[in-house]
Coordinates of C-alpha atoms in Angstrom, one line a residue:
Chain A
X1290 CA 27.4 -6.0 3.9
X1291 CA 29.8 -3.4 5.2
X1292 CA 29.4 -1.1 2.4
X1293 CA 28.7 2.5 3.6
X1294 CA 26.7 5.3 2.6
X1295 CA 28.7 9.0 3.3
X1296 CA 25.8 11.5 4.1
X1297 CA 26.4 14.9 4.7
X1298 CA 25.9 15.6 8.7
X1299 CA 22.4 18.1 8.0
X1300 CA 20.9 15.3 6.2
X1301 CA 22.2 12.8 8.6
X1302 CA 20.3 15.2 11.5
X1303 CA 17.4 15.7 9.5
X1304 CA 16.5 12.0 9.0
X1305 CA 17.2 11.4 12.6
X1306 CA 15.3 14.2 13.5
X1307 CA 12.3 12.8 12.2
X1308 CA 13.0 8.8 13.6
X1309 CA 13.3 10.7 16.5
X1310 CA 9.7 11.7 16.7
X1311 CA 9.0 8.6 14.8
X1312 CA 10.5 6.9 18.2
X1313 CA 8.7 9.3 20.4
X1314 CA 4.7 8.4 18.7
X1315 CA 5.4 4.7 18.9
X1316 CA 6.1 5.4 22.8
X1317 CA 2.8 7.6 22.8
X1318 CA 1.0 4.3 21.1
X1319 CA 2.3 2.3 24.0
X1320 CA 0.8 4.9 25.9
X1321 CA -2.5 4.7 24.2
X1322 CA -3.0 0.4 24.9
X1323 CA -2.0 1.5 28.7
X1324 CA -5.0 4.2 29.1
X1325 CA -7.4 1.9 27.1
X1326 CA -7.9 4.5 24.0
X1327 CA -10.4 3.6 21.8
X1328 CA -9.1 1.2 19.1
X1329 CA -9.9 3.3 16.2
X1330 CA -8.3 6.5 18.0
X1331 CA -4.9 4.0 18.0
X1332 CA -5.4 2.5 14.6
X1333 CA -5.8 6.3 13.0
X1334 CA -2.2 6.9 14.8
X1335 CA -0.6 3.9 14.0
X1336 CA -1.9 5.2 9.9
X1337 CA -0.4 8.4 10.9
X1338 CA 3.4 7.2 12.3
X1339 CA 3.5 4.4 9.0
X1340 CA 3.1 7.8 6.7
X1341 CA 5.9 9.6 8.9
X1342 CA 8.1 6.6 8.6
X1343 CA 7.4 5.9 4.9
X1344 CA 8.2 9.9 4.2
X1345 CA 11.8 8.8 5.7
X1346 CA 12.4 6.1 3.4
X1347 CA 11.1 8.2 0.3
X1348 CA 13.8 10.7 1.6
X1349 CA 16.5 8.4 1.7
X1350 CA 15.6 6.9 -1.6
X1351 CA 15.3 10.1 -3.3
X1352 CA 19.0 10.9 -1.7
X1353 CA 20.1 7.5 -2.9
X1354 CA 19.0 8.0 -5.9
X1355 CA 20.7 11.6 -6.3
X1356 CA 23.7 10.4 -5.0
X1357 CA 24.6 6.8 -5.1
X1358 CA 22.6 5.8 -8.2
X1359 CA 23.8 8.3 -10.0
X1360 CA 27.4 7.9 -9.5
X1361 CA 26.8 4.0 -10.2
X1362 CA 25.1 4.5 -13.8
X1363 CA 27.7 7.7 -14.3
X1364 CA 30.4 4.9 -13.8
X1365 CA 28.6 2.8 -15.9
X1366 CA 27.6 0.3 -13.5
X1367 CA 23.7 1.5 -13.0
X1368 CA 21.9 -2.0 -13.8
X1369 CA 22.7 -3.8 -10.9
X1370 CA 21.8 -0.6 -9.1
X1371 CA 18.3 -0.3 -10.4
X1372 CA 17.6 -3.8 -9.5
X1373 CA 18.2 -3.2 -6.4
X1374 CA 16.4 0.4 -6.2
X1375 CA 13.6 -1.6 -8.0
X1376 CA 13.3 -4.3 -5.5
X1377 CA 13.1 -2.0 -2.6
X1378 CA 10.4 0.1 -4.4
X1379 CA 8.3 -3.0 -4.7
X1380 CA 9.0 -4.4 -1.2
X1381 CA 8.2 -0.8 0.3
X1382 CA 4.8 -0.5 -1.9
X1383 CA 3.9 -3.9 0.1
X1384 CA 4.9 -2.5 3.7
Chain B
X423 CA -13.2 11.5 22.4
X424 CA -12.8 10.1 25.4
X425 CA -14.3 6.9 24.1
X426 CA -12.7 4.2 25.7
X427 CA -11.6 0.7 24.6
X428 CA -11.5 -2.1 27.7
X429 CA -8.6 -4.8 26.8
X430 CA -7.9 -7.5 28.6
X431 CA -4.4 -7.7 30.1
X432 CA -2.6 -10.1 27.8
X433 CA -4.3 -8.4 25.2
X434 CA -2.5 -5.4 25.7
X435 CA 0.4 -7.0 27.2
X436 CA 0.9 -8.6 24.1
X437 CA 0.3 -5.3 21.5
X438 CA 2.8 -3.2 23.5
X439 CA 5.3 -6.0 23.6
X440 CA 5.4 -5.5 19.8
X441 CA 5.4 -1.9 19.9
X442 CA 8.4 -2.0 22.4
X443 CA 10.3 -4.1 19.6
X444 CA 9.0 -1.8 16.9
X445 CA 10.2 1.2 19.3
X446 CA 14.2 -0.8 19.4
X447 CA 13.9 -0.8 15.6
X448 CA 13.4 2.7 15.2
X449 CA 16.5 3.0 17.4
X450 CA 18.4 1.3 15.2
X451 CA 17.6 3.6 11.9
X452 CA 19.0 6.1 14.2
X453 CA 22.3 4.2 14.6
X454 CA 22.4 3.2 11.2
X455 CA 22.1 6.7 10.1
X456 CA 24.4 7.4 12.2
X457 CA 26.6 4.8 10.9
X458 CA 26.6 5.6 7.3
X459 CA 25.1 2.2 6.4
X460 CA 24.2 1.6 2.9
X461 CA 20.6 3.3 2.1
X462 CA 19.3 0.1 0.6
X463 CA 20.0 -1.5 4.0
X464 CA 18.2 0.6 5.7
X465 CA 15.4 1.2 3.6
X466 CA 14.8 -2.7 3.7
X467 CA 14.5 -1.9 7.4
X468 CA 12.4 0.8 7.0
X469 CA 10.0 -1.7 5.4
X470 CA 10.6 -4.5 7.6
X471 CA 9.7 -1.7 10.6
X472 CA 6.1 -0.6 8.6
X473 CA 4.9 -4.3 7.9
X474 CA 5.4 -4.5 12.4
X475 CA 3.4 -1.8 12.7
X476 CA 0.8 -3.0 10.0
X477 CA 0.8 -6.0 12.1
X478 CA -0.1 -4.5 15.5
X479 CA -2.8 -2.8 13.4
X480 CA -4.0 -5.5 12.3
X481 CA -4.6 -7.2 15.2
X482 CA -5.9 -4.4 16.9
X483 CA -8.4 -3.9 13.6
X484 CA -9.4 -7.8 14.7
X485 CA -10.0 -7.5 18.5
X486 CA -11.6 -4.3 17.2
X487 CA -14.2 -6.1 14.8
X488 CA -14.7 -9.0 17.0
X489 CA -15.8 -7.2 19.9
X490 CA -16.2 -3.1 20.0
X491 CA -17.9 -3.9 16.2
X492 CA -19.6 -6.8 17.3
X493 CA -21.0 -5.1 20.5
X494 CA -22.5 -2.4 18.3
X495 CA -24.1 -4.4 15.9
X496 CA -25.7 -6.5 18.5
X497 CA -27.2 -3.6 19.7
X498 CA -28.3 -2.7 16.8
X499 CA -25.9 0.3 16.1
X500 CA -23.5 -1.6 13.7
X501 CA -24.0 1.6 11.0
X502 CA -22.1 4.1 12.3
X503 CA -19.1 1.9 13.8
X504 CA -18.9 0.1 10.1
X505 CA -18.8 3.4 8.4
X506 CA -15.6 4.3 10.9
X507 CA -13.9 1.0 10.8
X508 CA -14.1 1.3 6.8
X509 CA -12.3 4.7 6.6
X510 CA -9.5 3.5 9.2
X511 CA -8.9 0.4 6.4
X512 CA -8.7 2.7 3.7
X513 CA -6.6 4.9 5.3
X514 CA -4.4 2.0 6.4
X515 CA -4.2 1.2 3.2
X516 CA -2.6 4.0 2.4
X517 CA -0.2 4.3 4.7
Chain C
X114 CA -17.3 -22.1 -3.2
X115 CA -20.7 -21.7 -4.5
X116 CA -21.7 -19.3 -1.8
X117 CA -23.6 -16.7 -3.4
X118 CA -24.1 -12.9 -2.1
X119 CA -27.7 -11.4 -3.2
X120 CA -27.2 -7.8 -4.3
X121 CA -30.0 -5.4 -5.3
X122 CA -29.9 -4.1 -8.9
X123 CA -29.3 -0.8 -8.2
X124 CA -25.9 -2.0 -6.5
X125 CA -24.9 -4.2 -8.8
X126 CA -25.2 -1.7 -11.7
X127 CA -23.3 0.6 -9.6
X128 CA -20.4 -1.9 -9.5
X129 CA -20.2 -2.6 -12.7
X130 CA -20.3 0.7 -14.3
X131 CA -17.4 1.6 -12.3
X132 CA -15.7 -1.8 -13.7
X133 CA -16.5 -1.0 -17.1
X134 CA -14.9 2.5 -16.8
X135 CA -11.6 0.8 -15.5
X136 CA -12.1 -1.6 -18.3
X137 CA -11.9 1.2 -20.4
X138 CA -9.1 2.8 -18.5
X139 CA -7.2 -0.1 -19.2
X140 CA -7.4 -0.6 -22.7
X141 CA -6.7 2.9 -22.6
X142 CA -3.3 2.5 -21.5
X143 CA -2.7 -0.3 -24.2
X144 CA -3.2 2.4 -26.5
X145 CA -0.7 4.7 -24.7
X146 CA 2.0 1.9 -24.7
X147 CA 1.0 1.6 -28.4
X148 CA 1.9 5.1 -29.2
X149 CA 4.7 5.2 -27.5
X150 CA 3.7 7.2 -24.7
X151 CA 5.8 8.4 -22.3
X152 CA 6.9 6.3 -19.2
X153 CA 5.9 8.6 -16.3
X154 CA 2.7 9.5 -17.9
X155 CA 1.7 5.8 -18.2
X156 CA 2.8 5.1 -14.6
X157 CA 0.5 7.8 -13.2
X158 CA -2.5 6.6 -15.0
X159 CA -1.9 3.0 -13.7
X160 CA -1.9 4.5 -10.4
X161 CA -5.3 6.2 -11.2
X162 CA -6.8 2.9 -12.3
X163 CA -5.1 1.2 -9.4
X164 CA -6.7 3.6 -7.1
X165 CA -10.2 3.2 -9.2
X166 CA -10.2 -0.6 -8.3
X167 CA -9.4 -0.3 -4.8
X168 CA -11.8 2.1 -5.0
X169 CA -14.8 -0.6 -6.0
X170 CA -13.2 -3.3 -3.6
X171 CA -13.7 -0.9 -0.8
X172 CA -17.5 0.1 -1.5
X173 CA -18.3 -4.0 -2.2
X174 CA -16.1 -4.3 1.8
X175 CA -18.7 -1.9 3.0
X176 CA -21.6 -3.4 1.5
X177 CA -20.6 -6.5 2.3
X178 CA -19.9 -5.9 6.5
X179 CA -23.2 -3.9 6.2
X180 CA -25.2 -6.8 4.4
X181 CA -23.8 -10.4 5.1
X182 CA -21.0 -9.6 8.4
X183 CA -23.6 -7.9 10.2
X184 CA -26.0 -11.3 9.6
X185 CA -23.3 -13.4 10.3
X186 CA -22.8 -11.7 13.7
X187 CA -26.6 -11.0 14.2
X188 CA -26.7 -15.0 13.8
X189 CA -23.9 -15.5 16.4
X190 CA -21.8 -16.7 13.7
X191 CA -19.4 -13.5 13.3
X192 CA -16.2 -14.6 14.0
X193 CA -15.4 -17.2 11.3
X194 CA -16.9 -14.1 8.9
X195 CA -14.5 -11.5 10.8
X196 CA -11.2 -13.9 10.2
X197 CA -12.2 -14.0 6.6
X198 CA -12.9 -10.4 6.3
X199 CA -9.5 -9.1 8.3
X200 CA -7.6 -11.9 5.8
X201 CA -9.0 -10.0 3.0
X202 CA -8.3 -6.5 4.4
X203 CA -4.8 -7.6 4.9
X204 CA -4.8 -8.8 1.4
X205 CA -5.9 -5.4 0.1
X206 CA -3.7 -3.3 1.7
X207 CA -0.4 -5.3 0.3
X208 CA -1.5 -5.2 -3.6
Chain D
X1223 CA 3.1 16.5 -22.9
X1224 CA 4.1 15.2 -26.3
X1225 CA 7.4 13.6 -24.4
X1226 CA 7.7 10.0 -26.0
X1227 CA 9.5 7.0 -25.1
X1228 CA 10.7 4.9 -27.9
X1229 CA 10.0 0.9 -26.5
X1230 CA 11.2 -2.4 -28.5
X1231 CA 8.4 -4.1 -30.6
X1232 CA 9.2 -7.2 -27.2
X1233 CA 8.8 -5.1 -24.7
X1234 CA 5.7 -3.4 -26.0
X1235 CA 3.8 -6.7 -26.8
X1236 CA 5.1 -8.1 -23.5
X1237 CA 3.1 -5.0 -21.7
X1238 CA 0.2 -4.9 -24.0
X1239 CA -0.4 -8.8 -23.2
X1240 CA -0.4 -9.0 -19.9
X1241 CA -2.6 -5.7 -19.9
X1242 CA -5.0 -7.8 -22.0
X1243 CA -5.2 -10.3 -19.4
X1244 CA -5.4 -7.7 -16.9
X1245 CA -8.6 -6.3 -19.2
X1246 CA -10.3 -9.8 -19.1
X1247 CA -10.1 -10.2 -15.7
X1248 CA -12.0 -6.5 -15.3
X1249 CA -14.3 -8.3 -17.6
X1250 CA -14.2 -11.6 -15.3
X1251 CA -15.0 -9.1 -12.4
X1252 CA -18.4 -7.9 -14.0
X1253 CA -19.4 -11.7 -14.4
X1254 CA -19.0 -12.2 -10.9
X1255 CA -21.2 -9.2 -10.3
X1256 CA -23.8 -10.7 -12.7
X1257 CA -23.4 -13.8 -10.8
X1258 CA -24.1 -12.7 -6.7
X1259 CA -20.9 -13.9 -6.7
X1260 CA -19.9 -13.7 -2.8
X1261 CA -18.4 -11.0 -2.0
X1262 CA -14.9 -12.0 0.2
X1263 CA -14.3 -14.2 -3.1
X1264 CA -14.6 -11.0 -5.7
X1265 CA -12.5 -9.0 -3.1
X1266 CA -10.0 -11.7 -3.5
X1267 CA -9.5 -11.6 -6.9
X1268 CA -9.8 -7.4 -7.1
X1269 CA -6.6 -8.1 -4.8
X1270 CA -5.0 -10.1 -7.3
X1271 CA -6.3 -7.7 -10.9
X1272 CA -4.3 -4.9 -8.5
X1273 CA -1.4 -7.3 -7.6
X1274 CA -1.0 -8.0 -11.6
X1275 CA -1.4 -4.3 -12.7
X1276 CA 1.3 -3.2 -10.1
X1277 CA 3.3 -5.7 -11.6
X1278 CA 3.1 -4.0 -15.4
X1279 CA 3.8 -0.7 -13.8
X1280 CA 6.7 -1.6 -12.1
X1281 CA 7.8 -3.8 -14.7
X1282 CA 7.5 -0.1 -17.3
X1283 CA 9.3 1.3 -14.1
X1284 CA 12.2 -0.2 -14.3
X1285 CA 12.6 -0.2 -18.4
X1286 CA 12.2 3.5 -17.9
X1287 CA 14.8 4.0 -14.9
X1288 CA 16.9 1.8 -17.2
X1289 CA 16.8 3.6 -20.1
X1290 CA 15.0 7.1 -19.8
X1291 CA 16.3 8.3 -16.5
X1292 CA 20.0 6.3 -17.1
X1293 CA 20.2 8.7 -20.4
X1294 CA 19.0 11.6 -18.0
X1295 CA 21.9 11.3 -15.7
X1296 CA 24.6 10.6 -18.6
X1297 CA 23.4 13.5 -19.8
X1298 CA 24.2 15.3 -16.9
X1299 CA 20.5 16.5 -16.4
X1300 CA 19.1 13.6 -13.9
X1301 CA 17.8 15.6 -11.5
X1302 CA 14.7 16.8 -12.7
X1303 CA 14.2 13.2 -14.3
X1304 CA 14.8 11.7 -10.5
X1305 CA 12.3 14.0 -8.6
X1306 CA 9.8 13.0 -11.4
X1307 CA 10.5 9.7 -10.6
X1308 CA 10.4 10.0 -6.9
X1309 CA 7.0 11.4 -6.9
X1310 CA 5.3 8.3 -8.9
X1311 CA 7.0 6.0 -7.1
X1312 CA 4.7 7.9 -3.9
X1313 CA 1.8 7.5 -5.5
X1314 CA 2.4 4.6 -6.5
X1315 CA 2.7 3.0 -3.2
X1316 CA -0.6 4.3 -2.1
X1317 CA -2.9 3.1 -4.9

C-alpha cells in the first residue's frame, strides 16, 4: 500500500503534463453539456480524451516495465510481478 | 457544426456531475505522480478513471439514441444519423 | 428466445464468408502454436482476428438499427429495442 | 521471422483446445446466420467468441512475459523484447 515508485523528475513532468491537458478536455466536456453541443460532437471527444488517458497508462506501464519489472525478475523475484503487470493489462483492455 | 443537442436540466446536471468527479480523479493522477506511488496503483486508477468516462458516454450514447436518433427516424431520416452513431461506437470501442 | 431476424441472402452470405475466413484464421493459429511459433507473432494475429470479428459484429449492429431498431421505433416501440441495443454496445466494447 | 518459442506439450494442448472451441463457436456463429437468428442474440455471443479469444492471447501473454521476455532481461537485452511487448499489448486493447 505505501510502496513507492522513484521516477525521475522529466518523466514525472511529462506524465503530468499530459493529465494536465487530460484535466483541461474533461473541463472543456463540461463545457460542451453547458452550451448544448451535439451529442455526437461530445461522444467523438470523450473517444478522443479516453485515447489521451490510455496513452498515459501505456507510458507508465512501458516505464514500469523498464524499470521496476525488470529489477524484480533481475532479483529473481519477476512472477509475482507479471501477475500483477498481467492483471492490469487485462483490466485496462476492459476500460 | 453548430448542431445543437437540447438537454433537459437534470439531464445535464446529472452528466457534468460525473464529469466533475472524473475531473477530481485526474487530479489525483497528478498527485500520485507526484507522490511516487507505485505504477500499478495508478494504472488501476487510470482504468478505474476510463470505465467513468465510458460511462458518461454511454449514457449520453442512450439519451442520444432515444431521442436525437429517434427524432430522425421518425422523420424519416434515420440513415444518415445511424451511419454517424455507428462510427462514434466503433470508435468508442477503441478507445 | 425464438425471435427470429429475416435477412436477405446477399447479407447473410456476406456474413458468413467473413466468418468462415476467421474460422480459417483461427485454425490457422492452431497451426502456429503447433509449430512453435513465436509468442509475439501469435499475439498480433489474434489481434487481427479479434479485430476481424468485431469487425462482422459491427456490420450485423448496423444492419440490425437499420432493419429491426428503426421498426421498433417506427412502431413506437423503440425504447425497450434501444436498452437492449446500448446493453449490447456496452458489451462489445469491454471484450 | 523464423524466431521460435519452445512451449511444453501442456501448455500447447491447453491453447490448441480452447482455440478449438473457440473454432466451433465461429462455426456456431454461421448456424445462427443460417438460422435468421436475431440479431442482439448473435451480437451477444460474438461478444463472448471475442471475450474467450482474448482470454488465449493473454493467457500466451503471460507464458511469454514469463519465460521469453524474463530470459530477455536476464540476459541483459530486455529492452528491445519490452517495447515489442508494449506495442501488442496496444493493439491488443483495441481489437
Amino acid at each position: 500500500m505505501d510502496q513507492k515508485t522513484h521516477r525521475c523528475e522529466s518523466d514525472k513532468q511529462n506524465l503530468n503534463n499530459r493529465l494536465k491537458k487530460i484535466e483541461g478536455q474533461i473541463r472543456g466536456l463540461q463545457k460542451m453539456i453547458e452550451e448544448d453541443r451535439y451529442c455526437i460532437d461530445i461522444l467523438v471527444q470523450i473517444s478522443a480524451v479516453n485515447a489521451g488517458l490510455k496513452r498515459v497508462g501505456f507510458q507508465l506501464m512501458e516505464q514500469h516495465t523498464k524499470h521496476c519489472l525488470t529489477d524484480a525478475i533481475q532479483s529473481g523475484d519477476g512472477e509475482a510481478s507479471i501477475d500483477e503487470l498481467m492483471k492490469v493489462v487485462q483490466q485496462f483492455s476492459k476500460s
